């Protein structure tokens, strides 16, 4: 249905040529100047250049051009942020984070809505109606993954690119902003005077933000490209069974890799990933991407910091990890394993019915990892049994870890609550975790984030029930929690929602995306903050 | 269907005679000895003697005998507790409160189950099957009010007495035990050494318990008899429409009064109180009894302590009330008014459909007061709209106030959480309420009680869903929260539960009855308690 026209080929070759030329030029310049250590910063180019060259060699200039364009775009983005005149904007963002956080997300959604209403965005050439466009743009920007239409067949190639862009901007945006603000917030807390705070905010934070955005973009793009490479062999067939062209295969692989790393859960197949239920490489790749995206940037960088592994061995390296990372890793592992076992046992005769043992094992693990925030499904969720549905509600509400693309109240919040419970049972006056004490303010915040999130979820669920008197209760409840946790799983009622229902779900996705985090931030960023003096360990909640 | 046989008349007259003789004898003795101040303790006798005499005069010796027997029973009960040899038992109870609390409730349920399995307990003369008896006994002992059969028509007069006894024992039991343990716990906390604690436990607590049980029984019986008197005129017709005999009317009035004060929600009419939807005296009486029973003993006694009202006026008296009482009163009032407004607006075309404006207003107020823990209904809950159903879940989970017969996580717990949220928003390091600070341990406990209650509720709901794959999700969820909050409202699925489902609901009622309180207690009663030093105000949570 799509042919590689001559002018498209030309543009592709031109783009590929541009990046190769830039790369070669800088290579020569750097070598000439003996600035060999700069090579360290060239490996992202290499990362794109190698598959691009291979793609070109395989006769797919579009695939190569796609990769090259992506690389140029990401470099421009990074340069833009590093650009001096951009600093005041960043500063403003970091000084009044809450309204600007909301506004930037609303702006992204607005742009995305307009983009999807373009005639070229849908396959029938009429453009998506306002509500469909708004819903899809919100769902993509908030990396939720709920869809009122079949993403693959309804939208055109252009529409898919818009969605991919929204997922990437939304995912990277929330990741960067939450991490920066959490770090800024943390450094502010350790400063004791207002003057010192202001200084940190204006100098260190902005520079820190630029460095952070750079390394985050790098890690994100690297992992997504690696993921796309791993997914490429599996993405051979279109939803309708015909073979995909090489450039389409690249796009399919890239789309699913980005969607997985950003925990967006959007897929191009109408049955999501059900056809790959026991496909090892798809399962492993998607699980790995979801996990890396969901662990949060601070944890991923602490893991990438390989130093301790070589010096101290596995046990020493584990102890050298920050408490935050260890809490995140342990909690995530426990939730993933527990969820998989529960899914296997409870769903044996429901969503796993008729599958082989191997498929059941793969599907259980995949669903357990996916359901907390990613929202992919490799089995049909309409068949979900009620006991597992109830567990799903809990896991979706918990979500992933802070500083990543995950939603929910976050694993650390739940971990702090668990540690608080242990302390209460032992009647300790301090909440202890791994030999450190958790400050009371963190405990309060964990409680507040959890309980207020409950409140928000309830209020919005209430509106959804009011808007949809005729849809089944359990499906609506699942939908509400899924939207609030930016999970995107559904038992299938999303397309049946009324206009009011769609708007409520949009609100749920938006509030769920920004709610728990801004809540945790608002609870710590008020005026009197200098009255606290925080000792001991740092765990980011919310 | 029931006739006053000659021998029953004889027993009735004998009993009435006994109490009149005792009363007269003691009256003469006291007057003779000029111990006129003892008269203060005689007014309960008077309270029973006057209606008993009136009842005898109206030609209903059974009614009179009922009142007299009740008075004798309550006096014996109080004497038993005041009896010296009973002290070691009490001491043991207060030293290892948790297992004994559970055991005493299990024992009550076991006795009740046996009682209801008696052939004479059911109207058909075969006795209730084990599961029905167990369910009804658990529901009555835990003052929940869920019923798998129609209480009025299924059980015989004897069965009704057994249920009434279980409600009274369960209600008074939980009220006395929670208040005593909370007080004991509080006095232990203010003691700084283990030695002092032991002393308080052995001397003051046991004596305090006896005094408490005495005054509680007195207040309970007084309010129940007053309530029965107020309900008597309305209880003119049996469920089948025939006129009730005077003795039956007395029993109907008493049964509903006890059920209301104990927040049990059991009724003798198949449609609960629906026929009284706009009956002013029934509405007002039941609302008053529910409220007094649900506010908790500490609040009721602080209100009965009239001194400040005379000296300082209304405003001064309000300020003279303990913080705990003021928090309970404000929270309860806010929840009642808010709930009534919500019910009126949201249910206008659902459960209130077809009613007049007056009926709608009465029903909204009644349901709002009733649904947090009492569980009476004056409208058909099968017609409940989903938005209000969702609000009901919240209100049922919150429940009433500590130290009473109410269930749920308690109003004070929610109030402490709200105050904590306010403190967080203002970034105060101390949680303040009405010019006092709430100790951090109380805040932790409020969070822990709420979150663990959520956990327990979820776990048990999970089992219920597993046991009942075919019943509607929303009805089962409502049932689970209703049982856990010992509310007893139902959308009508209770009789349809399978055997496994009934057992799970029994467990829910039991855990809901003892859970939040024992949790709050366990969180404070562990060994290392002396490491805390508690300042400031006292708010009982859980
Ligand atoms: K998602
Ligand atoms: K009840």
PDB file of C-alpha atoms in Angstrom, chain A residues 174-316:
ATOM      1  CA  UNK A 174       8.389  13.047  32.172  1.00  0.00           C
ATOM      2  CA  UNK A 175      11.611  11.125  32.772  1.00  0.00           C
ATOM      3  CA  UNK A 176      13.803  14.205  32.520  1.00  0.00           C
ATOM      4  CA  UNK A 177      11.515  16.553  34.386  1.00  0.00           C
ATOM      5  CA  UNK A 178      10.817  14.238  37.279  1.00  0.00           C
ATOM      6  CA  UNK A 179      14.461  13.328  37.693  1.00  0.00           C
ATOM      7  CA  UNK A 180      15.643  16.946  37.490  1.00  0.00           C
ATOM      8  CA  UNK A 181      13.024  18.271  39.815  1.00  0.00           C
ATOM      9  CA  UNK A 182      13.627  15.456  42.265  1.00  0.00           C
ATOM     10  CA  UNK A 183      17.349  16.166  42.205  1.00  0.00           C
ATOM     11  CA  UNK A 184      16.829  19.932  42.448  1.00  0.00           C
ATOM     12  CA  UNK A 185      14.407  19.377  45.258  1.00  0.00           C
ATOM     13  CA  UNK A 186      16.912  17.157  47.028  1.00  0.00           C
ATOM     14  CA  UNK A 187      19.768  19.635  46.738  1.00  0.00           C
ATOM     15  CA  UNK A 188      17.481  22.389  47.937  1.00  0.00           C
ATOM     16  CA  UNK A 189      16.623  20.376  50.959  1.00  0.00           C
ATOM     17  CA  UNK A 190      20.231  19.950  51.942  1.00  0.00           C
ATOM     18  CA  UNK A 191      20.777  23.683  51.662  1.00  0.00           C
ATOM     19  CA  UNK A 192      19.836  25.484  54.820  1.00  0.00           C
ATOM     20  CA  UNK A 193      19.294  29.071  53.723  1.00  0.00           C
ATOM     21  CA  UNK A 194      17.068  30.596  51.097  1.00  0.00           C
ATOM     22  CA  UNK A 195      20.055  32.293  49.478  1.00  0.00           C
ATOM     23  CA  UNK A 196      21.887  29.057  48.930  1.00  0.00           C
ATOM     24  CA  UNK A 197      18.768  27.534  47.488  1.00  0.00           C
ATOM     25  CA  UNK A 198      18.309  30.255  44.937  1.00  0.00           C
ATOM     26  CA  UNK A 199      21.902  29.892  43.847  1.00  0.00           C
ATOM     27  CA  UNK A 200      21.611  26.149  43.382  1.00  0.00           C
ATOM     28  CA  UNK A 201      18.437  26.632  41.429  1.00  0.00           C
ATOM     29  CA  UNK A 202      19.937  29.135  39.055  1.00  0.00           C
ATOM     30  CA  UNK A 203      23.347  27.681  38.385  1.00  0.00           C
ATOM     31  CA  UNK A 204      23.787  24.066  39.238  1.00  0.00           C
ATOM     32  CA  UNK A 205      20.268  22.959  38.470  1.00  0.00           C
ATOM     33  CA  UNK A 206      20.094  24.399  34.988  1.00  0.00           C
ATOM     34  CA  UNK A 207      23.501  23.037  34.079  1.00  0.00           C
ATOM     35  CA  UNK A 208      22.614  19.782  35.756  1.00  0.00           C
ATOM     36  CA  UNK A 209      19.438  19.676  33.749  1.00  0.00           C
ATOM     37  CA  UNK A 210      21.305  20.109  30.488  1.00  0.00           C
ATOM     38  CA  UNK A 211      23.799  17.399  31.344  1.00  0.00           C
ATOM     39  CA  UNK A 212      21.000  15.200  32.516  1.00  0.00           C
ATOM     40  CA  UNK A 213      18.928  15.687  29.399  1.00  0.00           C
ATOM     41  CA  UNK A 214      21.986  14.914  27.307  1.00  0.00           C
ATOM     42  CA  UNK A 215      22.828  11.671  29.052  1.00  0.00           C
ATOM     43  CA  UNK A 216      19.180  10.684  29.308  1.00  0.00           C
ATOM     44  CA  UNK A 217      18.574  11.249  25.608  1.00  0.00           C
ATOM     45  CA  UNK A 218      21.668   9.258  24.870  1.00  0.00           C
ATOM     46  CA  UNK A 219      20.684   6.335  27.049  1.00  0.00           C
ATOM     47  CA  UNK A 220      17.107   6.445  25.792  1.00  0.00           C
ATOM     48  CA  UNK A 221      18.013   6.512  22.115  1.00  0.00           C
ATOM     49  CA  UNK A 222      20.695   3.862  22.565  1.00  0.00           C
ATOM     50  CA  UNK A 223      18.396   1.469  24.349  1.00  0.00           C
ATOM     51  CA  UNK A 224      15.578   2.105  21.899  1.00  0.00           C
ATOM     52  CA  UNK A 225      17.795   1.475  18.878  1.00  0.00           C
ATOM     53  CA  UNK A 226      19.199  -1.672  20.454  1.00  0.00           C
ATOM     54  CA  UNK A 227      15.649  -2.756  21.238  1.00  0.00           C
ATOM     55  CA  UNK A 228      14.551  -2.056  17.682  1.00  0.00           C
ATOM     56  CA  UNK A 229      17.443  -4.153  16.350  1.00  0.00           C
ATOM     57  CA  UNK A 230      16.407  -7.024  18.614  1.00  0.00           C
ATOM     58  CA  UNK A 231      12.764  -6.732  17.572  1.00  0.00           C
ATOM     59  CA  UNK A 232      13.515  -6.396  13.846  1.00  0.00           C
ATOM     60  CA  UNK A 233      13.708 -10.135  13.007  1.00  0.00           C
ATOM     61  CA  UNK A 234      10.308 -10.823  14.626  1.00  0.00           C
ATOM     62  CA  UNK A 235       8.483  -7.976  12.882  1.00  0.00           C
ATOM     63  CA  UNK A 236       8.178  -9.783   9.539  1.00  0.00           C
ATOM     64  CA  UNK A 237       4.441  -9.737   8.954  1.00  0.00           C
ATOM     65  CA  UNK A 238       1.862  -6.948   8.857  1.00  0.00           C
ATOM     66  CA  UNK A 239      -1.363  -7.374  10.883  1.00  0.00           C
ATOM     67  CA  UNK A 240      -3.110  -8.607   7.735  1.00  0.00           C
ATOM     68  CA  UNK A 241      -0.510 -11.330   7.164  1.00  0.00           C
ATOM     69  CA  UNK A 242       1.390  -9.877   4.202  1.00  0.00           C
ATOM     70  CA  UNK A 243       5.169  -9.500   4.435  1.00  0.00           C
ATOM     71  CA  UNK A 244       6.402  -6.095   5.558  1.00  0.00           C
ATOM     72  CA  UNK A 245       8.812  -4.084   3.417  1.00  0.00           C
ATOM     73  CA  UNK A 246      12.235  -3.507   4.986  1.00  0.00           C
ATOM     74  CA  UNK A 247      11.489   0.155   5.791  1.00  0.00           C
ATOM     75  CA  UNK A 248       8.168  -0.825   7.344  1.00  0.00           C
ATOM     76  CA  UNK A 249       9.911  -3.512   9.377  1.00  0.00           C
ATOM     77  CA  UNK A 250      12.344  -0.904  10.677  1.00  0.00           C
ATOM     78  CA  UNK A 251       9.450   1.327  11.635  1.00  0.00           C
ATOM     79  CA  UNK A 252       7.515  -1.512  13.282  1.00  0.00           C
ATOM     80  CA  UNK A 253      10.572  -2.515  15.281  1.00  0.00           C
ATOM     81  CA  UNK A 254      11.336   1.073  16.242  1.00  0.00           C
ATOM     82  CA  UNK A 255       7.725   1.872  17.175  1.00  0.00           C
ATOM     83  CA  UNK A 256       7.416  -1.117  19.480  1.00  0.00           C
ATOM     84  CA  UNK A 257      10.860  -0.519  20.978  1.00  0.00           C
ATOM     85  CA  UNK A 258      10.109   3.143  21.758  1.00  0.00           C
ATOM     86  CA  UNK A 259       6.648   2.233  23.022  1.00  0.00           C
ATOM     87  CA  UNK A 260       8.173  -0.411  25.292  1.00  0.00           C
ATOM     88  CA  UNK A 261      11.029   1.702  26.663  1.00  0.00           C
ATOM     89  CA  UNK A 262       8.655   4.624  27.325  1.00  0.00           C
ATOM     90  CA  UNK A 263       6.226   2.176  28.923  1.00  0.00           C
ATOM     91  CA  UNK A 264       3.579   3.422  26.520  1.00  0.00           C
ATOM     92  CA  UNK A 265       2.021   0.108  25.558  1.00  0.00           C
ATOM     93  CA  UNK A 266       0.941   1.287  22.115  1.00  0.00           C
ATOM     94  CA  UNK A 267       1.240  -1.383  19.442  1.00  0.00           C
ATOM     95  CA  UNK A 268       0.597  -1.507  15.721  1.00  0.00           C
ATOM     96  CA  UNK A 269      -1.111  -4.912  15.825  1.00  0.00           C
ATOM     97  CA  UNK A 270      -4.825  -4.933  16.678  1.00  0.00           C
ATOM     98  CA  UNK A 271      -4.239  -7.670  19.269  1.00  0.00           C
ATOM     99  CA  UNK A 272      -1.231  -5.839  20.752  1.00  0.00           C
ATOM    100  CA  UNK A 273       1.530  -8.477  21.221  1.00  0.00           C
ATOM    101  CA  UNK A 274      -0.750 -11.497  21.493  1.00  0.00           C
ATOM    102  CA  UNK A 275       0.751 -13.080  18.360  1.00  0.00           C
ATOM    103  CA  UNK A 276       4.182 -13.053  20.038  1.00  0.00           C
ATOM    104  CA  UNK A 277       2.937 -14.813  23.176  1.00  0.00           C
ATOM    105  CA  UNK A 278       5.845 -17.306  23.258  1.00  0.00           C
ATOM    106  CA  UNK A 279       8.291 -15.545  20.925  1.00  0.00           C
ATOM    107  CA  UNK A 280      11.465 -15.526  23.069  1.00  0.00           C
ATOM    108  CA  UNK A 281      13.240 -12.529  21.539  1.00  0.00           C
ATOM    109  CA  UNK A 282      10.132 -10.306  21.514  1.00  0.00           C
ATOM    110  CA  UNK A 283       9.279 -11.290  25.073  1.00  0.00           C
ATOM    111  CA  UNK A 284      12.808 -10.778  26.353  1.00  0.00           C
ATOM    112  CA  UNK A 285      13.361  -7.521  24.463  1.00  0.00           C
ATOM    113  CA  UNK A 286      10.082  -5.961  25.482  1.00  0.00           C
ATOM    114  CA  UNK A 287      10.495  -7.119  29.092  1.00  0.00           C
ATOM    115  CA  UNK A 288      14.017  -5.673  29.169  1.00  0.00           C
ATOM    116  CA  UNK A 289      12.929  -2.349  27.662  1.00  0.00           C
ATOM    117  CA  UNK A 290       9.917  -2.043  29.966  1.00  0.00           C
ATOM    118  CA  UNK A 291      12.065  -2.827  32.979  1.00  0.00           C
ATOM    119  CA  UNK A 292      14.833  -0.383  32.056  1.00  0.00           C
ATOM    120  CA  UNK A 293      12.293   2.360  31.330  1.00  0.00           C
ATOM    121  CA  UNK A 294      10.358   1.600  34.466  1.00  0.00           C
ATOM    122  CA  UNK A 295      13.282   1.423  36.898  1.00  0.00           C
ATOM    123  CA  UNK A 296      13.954   5.095  36.474  1.00  0.00           C
ATOM    124  CA  UNK A 297      16.977   7.012  35.310  1.00  0.00           C
ATOM    125  CA  UNK A 298      18.782   7.238  38.688  1.00  0.00           C
ATOM    126  CA  UNK A 299      18.696   3.463  39.048  1.00  0.00           C
ATOM    127  CA  UNK A 300      19.777   2.786  35.466  1.00  0.00           C
ATOM    128  CA  UNK A 301      22.749   5.149  35.737  1.00  0.00           C
ATOM    129  CA  UNK A 302      23.755   3.680  39.082  1.00  0.00           C
ATOM    130  CA  UNK A 303      23.708   0.261  37.405  1.00  0.00           C
ATOM    131  CA  UNK A 304      25.668   1.527  34.379  1.00  0.00           C
ATOM    132  CA  UNK A 305      28.351   2.870  36.689  1.00  0.00           C
ATOM    133  CA  UNK A 306      30.351  -0.324  36.367  1.00  0.00           C
ATOM    134  CA  UNK A 307      33.305   0.599  38.586  1.00  0.00           C
ATOM    135  CA  UNK A 308      32.326  -1.208  41.754  1.00  0.00           C
ATOM    136  CA  UNK A 309      31.543  -4.456  39.927  1.00  0.00           C
ATOM    137  CA  UNK A 310      35.115  -4.888  38.885  1.00  0.00           C
ATOM    138  CA  UNK A 311      36.639  -3.873  42.198  1.00  0.00           C
ATOM    139  CA  UNK A 312      34.373  -5.400  44.769  1.00  0.00           C
ATOM    140  CA  UNK A 313      32.577  -8.326  43.199  1.00  0.00           C
ATOM    141  CA  UNK A 314      28.830  -8.849  43.061  1.00  0.00           C
ATOM    142  CA  UNK A 315      28.122  -8.529  46.768  1.00  0.00           C
ATOM    143  CA  UNK A 316      30.299  -5.449  47.164  1.00  0.00           C
TER     144      UNK A 316
END
